[in-house]
Short mmCIF file of C-alpha atoms in Angstrom, two decimals:
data_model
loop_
_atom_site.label_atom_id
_atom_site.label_comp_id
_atom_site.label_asym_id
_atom_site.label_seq_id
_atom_site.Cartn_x
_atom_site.Cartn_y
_atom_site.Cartn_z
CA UNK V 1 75.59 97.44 131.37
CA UNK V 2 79.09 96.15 132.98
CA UNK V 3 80.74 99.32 131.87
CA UNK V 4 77.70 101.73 133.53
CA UNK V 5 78.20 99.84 136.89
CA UNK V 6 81.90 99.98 136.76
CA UNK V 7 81.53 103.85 135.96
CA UNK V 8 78.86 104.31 138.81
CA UNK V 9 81.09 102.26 141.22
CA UNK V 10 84.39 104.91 140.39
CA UNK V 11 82.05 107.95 141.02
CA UNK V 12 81.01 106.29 143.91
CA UNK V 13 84.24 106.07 145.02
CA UNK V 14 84.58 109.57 144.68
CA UNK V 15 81.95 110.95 145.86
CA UNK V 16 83.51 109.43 148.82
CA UNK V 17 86.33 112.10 149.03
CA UNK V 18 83.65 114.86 148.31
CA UNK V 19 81.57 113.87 151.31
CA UNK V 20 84.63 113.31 153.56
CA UNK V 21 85.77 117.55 152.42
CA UNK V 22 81.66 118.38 152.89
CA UNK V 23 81.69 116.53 156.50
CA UNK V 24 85.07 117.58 158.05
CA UNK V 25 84.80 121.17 156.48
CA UNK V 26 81.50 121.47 158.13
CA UNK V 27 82.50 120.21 161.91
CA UNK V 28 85.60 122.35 162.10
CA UNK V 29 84.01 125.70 160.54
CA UNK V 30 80.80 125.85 162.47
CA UNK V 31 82.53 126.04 165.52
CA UNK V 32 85.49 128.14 164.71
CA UNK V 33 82.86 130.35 162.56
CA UNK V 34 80.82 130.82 166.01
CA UNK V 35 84.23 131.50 167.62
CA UNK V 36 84.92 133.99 165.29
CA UNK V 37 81.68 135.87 164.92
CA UNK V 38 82.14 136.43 168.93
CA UNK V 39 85.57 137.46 168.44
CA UNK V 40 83.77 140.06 165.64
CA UNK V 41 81.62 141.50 168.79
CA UNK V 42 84.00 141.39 171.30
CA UNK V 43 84.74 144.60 173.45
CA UNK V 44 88.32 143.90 173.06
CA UNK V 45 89.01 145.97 169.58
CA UNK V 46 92.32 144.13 168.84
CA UNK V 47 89.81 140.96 169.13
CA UNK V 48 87.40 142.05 167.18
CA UNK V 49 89.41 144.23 164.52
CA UNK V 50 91.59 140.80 163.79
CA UNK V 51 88.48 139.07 163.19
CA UNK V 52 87.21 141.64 160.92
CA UNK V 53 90.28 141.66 158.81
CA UNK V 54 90.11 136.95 158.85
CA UNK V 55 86.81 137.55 157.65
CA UNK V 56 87.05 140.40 154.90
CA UNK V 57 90.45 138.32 153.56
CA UNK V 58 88.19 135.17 153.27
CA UNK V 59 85.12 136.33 152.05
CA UNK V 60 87.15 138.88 149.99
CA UNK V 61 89.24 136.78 147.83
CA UNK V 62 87.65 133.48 145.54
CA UNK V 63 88.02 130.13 147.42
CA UNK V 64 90.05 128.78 144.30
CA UNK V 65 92.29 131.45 144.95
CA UNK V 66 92.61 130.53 149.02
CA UNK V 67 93.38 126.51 147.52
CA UNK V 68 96.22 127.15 145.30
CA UNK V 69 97.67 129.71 147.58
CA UNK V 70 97.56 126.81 150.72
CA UNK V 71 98.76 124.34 147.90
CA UNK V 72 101.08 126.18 146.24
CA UNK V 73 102.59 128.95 148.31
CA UNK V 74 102.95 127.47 151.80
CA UNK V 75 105.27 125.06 150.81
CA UNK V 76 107.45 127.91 149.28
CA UNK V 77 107.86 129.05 153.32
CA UNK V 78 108.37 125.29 154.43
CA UNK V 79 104.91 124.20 155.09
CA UNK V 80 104.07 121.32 152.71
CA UNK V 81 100.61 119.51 154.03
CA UNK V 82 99.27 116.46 152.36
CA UNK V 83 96.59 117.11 149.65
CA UNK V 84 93.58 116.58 151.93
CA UNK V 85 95.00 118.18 154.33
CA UNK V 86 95.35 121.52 152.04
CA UNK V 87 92.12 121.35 150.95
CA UNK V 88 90.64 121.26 154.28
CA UNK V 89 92.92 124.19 155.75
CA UNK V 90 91.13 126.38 152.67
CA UNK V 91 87.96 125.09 153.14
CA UNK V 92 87.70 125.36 156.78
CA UNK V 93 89.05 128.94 156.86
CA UNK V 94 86.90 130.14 154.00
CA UNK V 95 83.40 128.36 155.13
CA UNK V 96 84.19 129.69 159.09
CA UNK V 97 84.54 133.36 158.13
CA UNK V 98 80.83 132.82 155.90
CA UNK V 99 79.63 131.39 159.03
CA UNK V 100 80.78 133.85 161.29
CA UNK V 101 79.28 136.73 159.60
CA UNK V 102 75.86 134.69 159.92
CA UNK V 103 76.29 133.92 163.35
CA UNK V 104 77.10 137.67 164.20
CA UNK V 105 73.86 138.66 162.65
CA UNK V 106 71.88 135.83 164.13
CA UNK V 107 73.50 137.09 167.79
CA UNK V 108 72.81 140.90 167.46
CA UNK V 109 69.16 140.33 166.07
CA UNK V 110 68.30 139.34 169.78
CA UNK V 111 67.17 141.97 171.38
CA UNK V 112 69.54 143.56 174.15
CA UNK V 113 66.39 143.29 176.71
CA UNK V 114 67.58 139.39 176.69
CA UNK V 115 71.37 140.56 177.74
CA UNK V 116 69.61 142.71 181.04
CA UNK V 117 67.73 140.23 181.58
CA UNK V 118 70.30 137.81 182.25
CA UNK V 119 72.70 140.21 183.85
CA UNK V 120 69.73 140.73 186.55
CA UNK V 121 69.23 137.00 186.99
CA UNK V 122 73.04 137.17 187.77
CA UNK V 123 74.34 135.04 184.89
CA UNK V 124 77.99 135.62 183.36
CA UNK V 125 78.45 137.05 180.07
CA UNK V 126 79.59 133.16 179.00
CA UNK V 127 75.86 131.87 180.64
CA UNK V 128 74.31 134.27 178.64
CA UNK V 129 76.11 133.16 175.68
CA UNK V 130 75.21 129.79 176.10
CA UNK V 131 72.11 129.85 177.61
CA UNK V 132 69.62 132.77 176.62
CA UNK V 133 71.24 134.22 173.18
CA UNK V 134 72.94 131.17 171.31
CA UNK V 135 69.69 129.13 171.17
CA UNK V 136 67.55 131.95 170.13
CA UNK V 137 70.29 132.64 167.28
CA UNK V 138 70.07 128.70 166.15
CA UNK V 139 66.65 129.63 164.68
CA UNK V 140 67.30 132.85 163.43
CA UNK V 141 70.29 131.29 161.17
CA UNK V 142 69.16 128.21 159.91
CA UNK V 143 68.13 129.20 156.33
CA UNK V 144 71.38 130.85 155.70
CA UNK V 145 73.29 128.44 157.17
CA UNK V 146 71.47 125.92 155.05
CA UNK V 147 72.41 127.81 151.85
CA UNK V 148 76.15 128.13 152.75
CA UNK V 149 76.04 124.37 153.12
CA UNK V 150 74.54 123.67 149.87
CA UNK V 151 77.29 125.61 148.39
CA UNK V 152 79.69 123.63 150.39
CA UNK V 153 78.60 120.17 148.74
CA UNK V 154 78.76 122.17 145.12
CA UNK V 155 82.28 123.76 145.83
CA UNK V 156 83.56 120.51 146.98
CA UNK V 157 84.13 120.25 142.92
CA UNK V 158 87.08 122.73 143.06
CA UNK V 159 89.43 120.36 145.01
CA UNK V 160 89.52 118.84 141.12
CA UNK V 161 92.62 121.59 140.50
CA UNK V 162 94.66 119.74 143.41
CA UNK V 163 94.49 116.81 141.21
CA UNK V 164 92.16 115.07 144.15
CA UNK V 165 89.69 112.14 142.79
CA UNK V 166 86.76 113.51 144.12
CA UNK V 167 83.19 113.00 142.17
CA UNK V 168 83.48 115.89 139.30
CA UNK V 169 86.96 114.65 138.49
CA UNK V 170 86.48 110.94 138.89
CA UNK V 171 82.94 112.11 135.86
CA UNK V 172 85.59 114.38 133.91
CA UNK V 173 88.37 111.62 133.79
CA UNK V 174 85.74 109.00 132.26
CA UNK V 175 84.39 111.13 129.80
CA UNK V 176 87.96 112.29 128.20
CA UNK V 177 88.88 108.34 128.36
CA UNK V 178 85.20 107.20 126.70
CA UNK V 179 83.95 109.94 125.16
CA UNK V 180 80.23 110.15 126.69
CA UNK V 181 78.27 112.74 128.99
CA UNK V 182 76.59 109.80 130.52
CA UNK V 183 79.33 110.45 133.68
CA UNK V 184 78.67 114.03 133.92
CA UNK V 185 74.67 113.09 133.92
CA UNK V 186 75.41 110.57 136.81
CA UNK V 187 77.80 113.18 138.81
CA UNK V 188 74.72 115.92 138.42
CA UNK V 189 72.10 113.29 139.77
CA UNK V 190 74.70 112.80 143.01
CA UNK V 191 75.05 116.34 143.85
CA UNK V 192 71.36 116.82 143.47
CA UNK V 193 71.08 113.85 145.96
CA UNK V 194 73.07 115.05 148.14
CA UNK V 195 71.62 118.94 147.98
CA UNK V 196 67.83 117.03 148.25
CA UNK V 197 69.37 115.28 151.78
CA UNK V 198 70.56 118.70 152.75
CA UNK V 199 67.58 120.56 151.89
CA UNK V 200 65.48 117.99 154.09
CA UNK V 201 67.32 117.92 156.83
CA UNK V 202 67.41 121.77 157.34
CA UNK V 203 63.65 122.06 156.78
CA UNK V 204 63.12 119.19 159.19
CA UNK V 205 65.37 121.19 161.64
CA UNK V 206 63.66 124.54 160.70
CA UNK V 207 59.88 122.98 161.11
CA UNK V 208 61.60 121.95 164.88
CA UNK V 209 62.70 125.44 166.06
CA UNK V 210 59.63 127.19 164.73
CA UNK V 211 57.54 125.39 167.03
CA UNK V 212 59.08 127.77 170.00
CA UNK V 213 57.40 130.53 168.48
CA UNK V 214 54.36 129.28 168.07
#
């Protein structure tokens, strides 16, 4: 019984660094994902064509891939960054180009009646932005968005090849040392927690927006 708690309070411990990649990766790459989706449909083609080539490289290449080459091959060019901090940099820039193709989609599925519309009320193309098309687009992308996160909390397990004690190496680590699954059990019921929390919340926020259709 001692030895169960003791493992439960380790994988506790890291499922602490999991949720602190999960959180931070989320705050940063929403916004610079939204950023970049209207950098994707700007009028200015250097804009957008830059944006088209961050996104393609990102969602182009495996996110394992993106971590070894921020851990790895920046510091070869002078640029060492703290382990966290590595992981974050490949996170962030991975998760805001998958976001930024959703948010582009979610923005041009409004019709272009709602752009004239604005422009005869007088509004800026920013005001439009922010008060006509952006809010429509919330509801349009909530189910994908609520995927990509999901896969966020289950990818958070690849920070394990930067040698980070996060909750999948924390469950590995005991299980070499004693020789039982029960870890890997334990880590699986966390990530499921953590999904179910997810999966709530997003329906919860879903159930919200759908109301303005009604």
């Amino acid at each position: 019984m001692d030895n169960l708690l003791h493992t439960i309070v380790l994988m506790l411990e890291g499922t602490q660094v999991t949720l602190e990649i999960f959180c931070i990766t989320l705050v940063l790459a929403l916004p610079i994902g939204l950023l970049a989706a209207l950098g994707r449909i700007s009028s200015l083609k250097p804009v957008s064509l830059l944006m088209e080539f961050y996104v393609w490289i990102m969602r182009g290449t495996p996110l394992m891939l993106q971590l070894l080459f921020v851990y790895f091959a920046l510091p070869l060019v002078g640029i060492k960054l703290p382990d966290i901090a590595a992981a974050l940099l490949a996170f962030v820039l991975n998760y805001a180009a998958y976001f930024a193709e959703i948010f582009r989609a979610g923005i041009q599925s409004i019709s272009r009646g709602q752009y004239e519309a604005a422009k005869t009320l007088g509004m800026t193309y920013s005001q439009t932005m922010r008060r006509i098309i952006i809010p429509q687009m919330i509801r349009h992308v909530l189910p994908p968005i609520s995927n990509e996160t999901i896969n966020l909390v289950k990818d958070t397990s690849l920070i394990y090849i930067l040698a980070m004690n996060d909750l999948l190496r924390v469950a590995r680590t005991i299980v070499q040392r004693e020789f039982d699954m029960t870890p890997f059990v334990i880590a699986g019921v966390f990530y499921l927690a953590m999904t179910f929390v997810l999966t709530w919340a997003f329906k919860k926020l879903e159930a919200h927006y759908a109301k303005y259709d009604e």
